[in-house]
XYZ file of C-alpha atoms in Angstrom:
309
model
C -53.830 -157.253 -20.385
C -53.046 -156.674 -23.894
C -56.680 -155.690 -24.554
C -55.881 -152.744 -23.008
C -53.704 -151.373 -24.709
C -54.965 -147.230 -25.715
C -56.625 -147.168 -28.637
C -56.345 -143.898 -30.698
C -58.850 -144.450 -33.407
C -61.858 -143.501 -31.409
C -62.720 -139.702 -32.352
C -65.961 -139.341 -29.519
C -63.708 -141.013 -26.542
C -60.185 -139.886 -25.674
C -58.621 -142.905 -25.561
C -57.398 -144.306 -22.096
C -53.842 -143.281 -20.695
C -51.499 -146.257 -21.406
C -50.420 -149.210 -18.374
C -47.785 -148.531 -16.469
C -44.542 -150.235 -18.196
C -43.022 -152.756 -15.797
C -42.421 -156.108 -15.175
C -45.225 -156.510 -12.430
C -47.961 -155.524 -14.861
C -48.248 -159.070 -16.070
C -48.223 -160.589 -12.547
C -51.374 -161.822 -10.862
C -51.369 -160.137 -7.735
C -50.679 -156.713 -9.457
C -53.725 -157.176 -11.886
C -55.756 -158.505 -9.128
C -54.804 -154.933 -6.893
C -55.471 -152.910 -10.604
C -58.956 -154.879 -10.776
C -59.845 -153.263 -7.563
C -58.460 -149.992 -7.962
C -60.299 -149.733 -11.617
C -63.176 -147.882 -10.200
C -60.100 -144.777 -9.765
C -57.656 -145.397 -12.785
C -60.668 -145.899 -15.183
C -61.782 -142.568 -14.952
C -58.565 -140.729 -14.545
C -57.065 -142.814 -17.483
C -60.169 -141.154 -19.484
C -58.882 -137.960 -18.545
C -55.520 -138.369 -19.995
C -53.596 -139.188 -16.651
C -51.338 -142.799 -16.663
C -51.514 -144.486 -13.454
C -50.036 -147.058 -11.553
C -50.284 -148.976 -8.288
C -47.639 -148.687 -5.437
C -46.957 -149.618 -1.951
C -47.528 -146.453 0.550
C -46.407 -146.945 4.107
C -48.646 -149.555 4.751
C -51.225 -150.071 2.263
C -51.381 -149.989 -1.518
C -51.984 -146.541 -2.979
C -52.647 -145.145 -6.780
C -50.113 -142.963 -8.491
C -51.152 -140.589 -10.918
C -48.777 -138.958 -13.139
C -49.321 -134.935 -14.183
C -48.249 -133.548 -17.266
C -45.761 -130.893 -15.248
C -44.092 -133.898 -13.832
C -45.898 -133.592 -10.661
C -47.800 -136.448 -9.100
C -51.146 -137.027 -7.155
C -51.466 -139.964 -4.579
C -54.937 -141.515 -3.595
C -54.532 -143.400 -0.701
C -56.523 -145.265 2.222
C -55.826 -144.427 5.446
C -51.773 -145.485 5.920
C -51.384 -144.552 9.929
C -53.021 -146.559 11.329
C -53.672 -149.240 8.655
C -57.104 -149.845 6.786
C -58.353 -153.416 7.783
C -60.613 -153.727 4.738
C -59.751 -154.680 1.084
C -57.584 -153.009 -0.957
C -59.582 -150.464 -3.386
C -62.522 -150.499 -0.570
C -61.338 -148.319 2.531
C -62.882 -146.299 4.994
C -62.258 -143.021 2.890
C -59.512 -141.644 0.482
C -57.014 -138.782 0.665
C -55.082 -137.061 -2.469
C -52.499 -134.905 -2.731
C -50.380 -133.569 -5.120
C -46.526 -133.499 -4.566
C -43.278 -132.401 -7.043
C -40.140 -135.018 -6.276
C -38.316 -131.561 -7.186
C -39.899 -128.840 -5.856
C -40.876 -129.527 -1.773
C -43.080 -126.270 -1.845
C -45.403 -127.924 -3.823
C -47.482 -130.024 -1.811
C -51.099 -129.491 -1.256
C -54.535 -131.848 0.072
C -57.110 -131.960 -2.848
C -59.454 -134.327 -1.253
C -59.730 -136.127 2.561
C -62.539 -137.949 3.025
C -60.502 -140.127 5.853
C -62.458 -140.777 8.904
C -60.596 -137.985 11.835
C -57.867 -139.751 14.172
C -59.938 -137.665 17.026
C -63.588 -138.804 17.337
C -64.014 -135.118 18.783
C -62.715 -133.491 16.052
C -65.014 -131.704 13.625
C -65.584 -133.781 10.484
C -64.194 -132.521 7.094
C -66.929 -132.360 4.750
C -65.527 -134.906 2.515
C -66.000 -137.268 5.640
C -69.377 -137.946 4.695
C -68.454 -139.530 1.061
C -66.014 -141.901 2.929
C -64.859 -144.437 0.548
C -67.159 -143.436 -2.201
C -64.721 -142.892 -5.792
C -67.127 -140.344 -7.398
C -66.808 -137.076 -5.341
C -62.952 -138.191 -5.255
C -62.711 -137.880 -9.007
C -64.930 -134.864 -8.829
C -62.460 -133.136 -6.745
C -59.918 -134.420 -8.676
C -61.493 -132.703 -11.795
C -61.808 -129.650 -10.389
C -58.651 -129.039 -8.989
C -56.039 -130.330 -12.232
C -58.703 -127.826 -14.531
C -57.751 -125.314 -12.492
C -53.942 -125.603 -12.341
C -54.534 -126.553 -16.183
C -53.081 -129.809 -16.003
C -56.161 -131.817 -17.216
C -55.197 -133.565 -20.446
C -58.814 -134.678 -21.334
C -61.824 -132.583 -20.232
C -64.070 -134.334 -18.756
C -67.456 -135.980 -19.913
C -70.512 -133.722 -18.712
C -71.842 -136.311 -15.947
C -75.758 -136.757 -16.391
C -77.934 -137.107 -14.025
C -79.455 -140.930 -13.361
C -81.741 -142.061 -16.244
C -84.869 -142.828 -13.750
C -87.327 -145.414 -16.145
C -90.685 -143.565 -16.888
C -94.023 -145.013 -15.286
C -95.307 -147.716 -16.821
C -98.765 -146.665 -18.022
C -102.070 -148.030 -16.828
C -104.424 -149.389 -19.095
C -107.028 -147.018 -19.402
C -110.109 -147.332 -16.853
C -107.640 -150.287 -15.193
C -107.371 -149.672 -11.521
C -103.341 -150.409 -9.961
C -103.553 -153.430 -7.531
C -100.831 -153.293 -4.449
C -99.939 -156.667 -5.432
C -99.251 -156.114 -8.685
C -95.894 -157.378 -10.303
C -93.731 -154.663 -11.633
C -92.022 -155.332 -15.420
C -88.124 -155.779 -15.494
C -87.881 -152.228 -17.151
C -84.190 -151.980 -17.124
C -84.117 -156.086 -18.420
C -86.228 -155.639 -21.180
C -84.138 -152.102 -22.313
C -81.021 -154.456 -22.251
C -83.129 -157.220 -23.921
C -83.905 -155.033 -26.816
C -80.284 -154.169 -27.466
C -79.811 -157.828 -27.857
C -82.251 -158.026 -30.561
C -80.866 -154.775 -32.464
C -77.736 -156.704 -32.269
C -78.821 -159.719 -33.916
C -80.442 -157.700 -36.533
C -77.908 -155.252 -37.108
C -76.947 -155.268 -41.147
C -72.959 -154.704 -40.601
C -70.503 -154.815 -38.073
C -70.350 -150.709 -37.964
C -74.096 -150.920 -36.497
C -72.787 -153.619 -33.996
C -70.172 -151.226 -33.132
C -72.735 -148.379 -32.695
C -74.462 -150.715 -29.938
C -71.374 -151.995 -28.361
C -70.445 -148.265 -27.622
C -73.801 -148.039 -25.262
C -72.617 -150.778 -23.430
C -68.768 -150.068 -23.413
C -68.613 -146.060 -22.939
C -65.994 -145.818 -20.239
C -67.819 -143.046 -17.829
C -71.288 -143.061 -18.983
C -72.126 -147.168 -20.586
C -74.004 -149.820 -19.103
C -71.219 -150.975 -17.529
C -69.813 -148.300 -15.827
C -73.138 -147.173 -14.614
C -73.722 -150.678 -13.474
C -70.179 -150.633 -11.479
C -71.770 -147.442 -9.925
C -74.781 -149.015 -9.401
C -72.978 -151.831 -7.525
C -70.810 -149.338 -5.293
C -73.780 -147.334 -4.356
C -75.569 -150.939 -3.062
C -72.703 -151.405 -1.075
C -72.775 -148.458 0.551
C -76.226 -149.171 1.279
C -75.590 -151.930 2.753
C -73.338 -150.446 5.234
C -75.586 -148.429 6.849
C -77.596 -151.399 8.181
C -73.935 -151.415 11.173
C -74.417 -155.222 10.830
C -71.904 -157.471 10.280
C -73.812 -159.329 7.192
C -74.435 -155.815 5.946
C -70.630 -155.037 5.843
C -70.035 -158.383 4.374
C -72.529 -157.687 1.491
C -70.693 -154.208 1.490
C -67.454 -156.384 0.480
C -69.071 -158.528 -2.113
C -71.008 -155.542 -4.140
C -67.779 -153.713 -4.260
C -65.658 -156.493 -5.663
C -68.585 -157.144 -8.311
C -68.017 -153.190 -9.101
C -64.509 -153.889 -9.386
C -65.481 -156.746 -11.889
C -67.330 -154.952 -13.689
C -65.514 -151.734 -14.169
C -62.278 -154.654 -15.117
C -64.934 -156.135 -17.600
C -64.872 -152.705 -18.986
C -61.307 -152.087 -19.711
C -60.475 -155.013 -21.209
C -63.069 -154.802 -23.605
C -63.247 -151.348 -23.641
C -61.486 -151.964 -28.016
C -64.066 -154.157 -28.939
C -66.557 -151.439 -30.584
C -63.335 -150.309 -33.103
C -62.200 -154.177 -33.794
C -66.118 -155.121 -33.832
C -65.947 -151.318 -36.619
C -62.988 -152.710 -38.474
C -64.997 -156.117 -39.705
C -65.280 -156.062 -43.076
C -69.329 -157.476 -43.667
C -69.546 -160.088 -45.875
C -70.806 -160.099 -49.357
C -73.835 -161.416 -50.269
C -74.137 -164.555 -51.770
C -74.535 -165.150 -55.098
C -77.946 -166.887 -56.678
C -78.643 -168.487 -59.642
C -80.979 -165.914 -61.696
C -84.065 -166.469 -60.968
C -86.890 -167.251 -62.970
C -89.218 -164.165 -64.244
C -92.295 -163.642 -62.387
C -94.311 -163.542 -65.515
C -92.793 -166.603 -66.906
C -94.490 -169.727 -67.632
C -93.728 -172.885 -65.628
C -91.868 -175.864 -67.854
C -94.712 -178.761 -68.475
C -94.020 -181.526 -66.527
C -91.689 -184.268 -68.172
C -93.542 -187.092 -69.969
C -92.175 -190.031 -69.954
C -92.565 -192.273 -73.049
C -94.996 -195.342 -72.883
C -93.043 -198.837 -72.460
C -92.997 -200.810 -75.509
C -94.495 -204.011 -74.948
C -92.447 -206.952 -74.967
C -92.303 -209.144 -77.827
C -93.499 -212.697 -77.164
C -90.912 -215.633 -77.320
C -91.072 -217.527 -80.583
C -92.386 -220.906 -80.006
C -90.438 -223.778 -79.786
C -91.021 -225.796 -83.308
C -90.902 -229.849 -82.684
C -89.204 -232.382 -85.258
């Protein structure tokens, strides 16, 4: 977890509101419930706002700490219990509370399914367990009461990949095979990084990829979630397991993300190695050195003959 520590270098991202500091931070089960809750504390750890994950009443819930000393809590539905994963439930509620001051208490978001099937649904009800209209809502609310540290990152809309274009005169066949669009974008980013003359231009490459609202792989954890919830819809029993296995490769994903999230500034902070040094070379307009002759072999001088008595 130490690659997560904030890193206050990086002048176009805020850098990300420091782990909580206790002893269960470097347990297992606590990093596996902060893997799954990462698609929350990311964002609001963007924003400024430390977080931390506690035990509710009978589920696990995020804590987020305000700069007036107030709190929010996100939780899954505590009364009665969510059967699904931690970090995946039916829907979320927040509110903010004050441990001194009981007047202040108030719902920001409730996306929880009703206790009373009768009762009319809330109009969060239809983003059930979905994170992004949470944090929306979350947004809106702390920049009104002014207790947003970090402003957050205009969200843009989907980047939807262009048409290919037809060859001219070419008619489209229905069977035709579509290009990996989105694997060849990724594809080229791999070549620009094996071309890229320093570690600075590295960097400037790693940042598409690393960005902690809008990179590749916090799009990609959104892409994930929003499968998921596709999946769901089928009300099929392989479509909620599917549901369960795209949301914890989100989680992966976004965990991928935050504990690489310093590699642009260490990949920044290489220092590019010199070039090597060569013997001068020889002028283009110079003349090449005649081969070496070697010298003839001097014949061998004949024995002297042998002179009888």
């Amino acid at each position: 977890m130490a690659a997560d520590e904030p890193n206050p270098t990086d002048a176009r991202t805020p850098p990300l509101a420091p782990l909580p500091d206790h002893q269960d931070v470097q347990t297992r089960w606590w990093q596996d419930l902060w893997r799954r809750h990462s698609h929350i504390t990311t964002p609001l750890r963007t924003r400024g706002l430390p977080c931390d994950i506690e035990f509710g009443l009978s589920a696990y819930i995020v804590r987020v700490s305000l700069p007036d000393d107030s709190y929010l809590i996100i939780s899954p539905p505590q009364d009665p219990p969510s059967d699904r994963r931690p970090g995946d439930p039916e829907g979320w509620i927040a509110t903010r509370e004050d441990p001194d001051d009981e007047t202040v208490f108030e719902v920001i978001y409730d996306s929880l399914p009703p206790d009373d099937p009768s009762a009319p649904h809330r109009p969060e009800a239809r983003h059930s367990g979905s994170t992004q209209p949470l944090i929306e809502a979350i947004d809106h609310r702390l920049a009104q009461l002014g207790l947003l540290p970090h402003p957050a990152l205009p969200h843009q809309a989907p980047h939807v990949a262009p048409a290919l274009p037809e060859a001219r005169g070419a008619h489209a066949t229905p069977h035709r095979v579509p290009r990996h669009v989105y694997g060849d974008a990724l594809r080229n980013l791999t070549d620009r990084v094996n071309t890229a003359e320093s570690p600075a231009d590295a960097a400037a490459l790693l940042h598409q990829i690393l960005e902690p609202t809008e990179g590749l792989l916090a799009q990609l954890g959104e892409f994930f979630e929003a499968a998921g919830e596709k999946a769901k819809e089928a009300e099929e029993d392989d479509g909620f397991d599917l549901s369960y296995d795209l949301a914890d490769a989100a989680a992966e994903i976004r965990n991928l993300s935050e504990v690489l999230h310093v590699a642009e500034d260490r990949m920044r902070a290489l220092t590019p190695l010199a070039p090597a040094l060569r013997p001068p070379s020889t002028p283009a307009n110079a003349s090449p050195l005649p081969p070496r002759v070697l010298p003839p072999a001097s014949p061998k001088a004949a024995p002297p003959a042998r002179r009888t008595p």
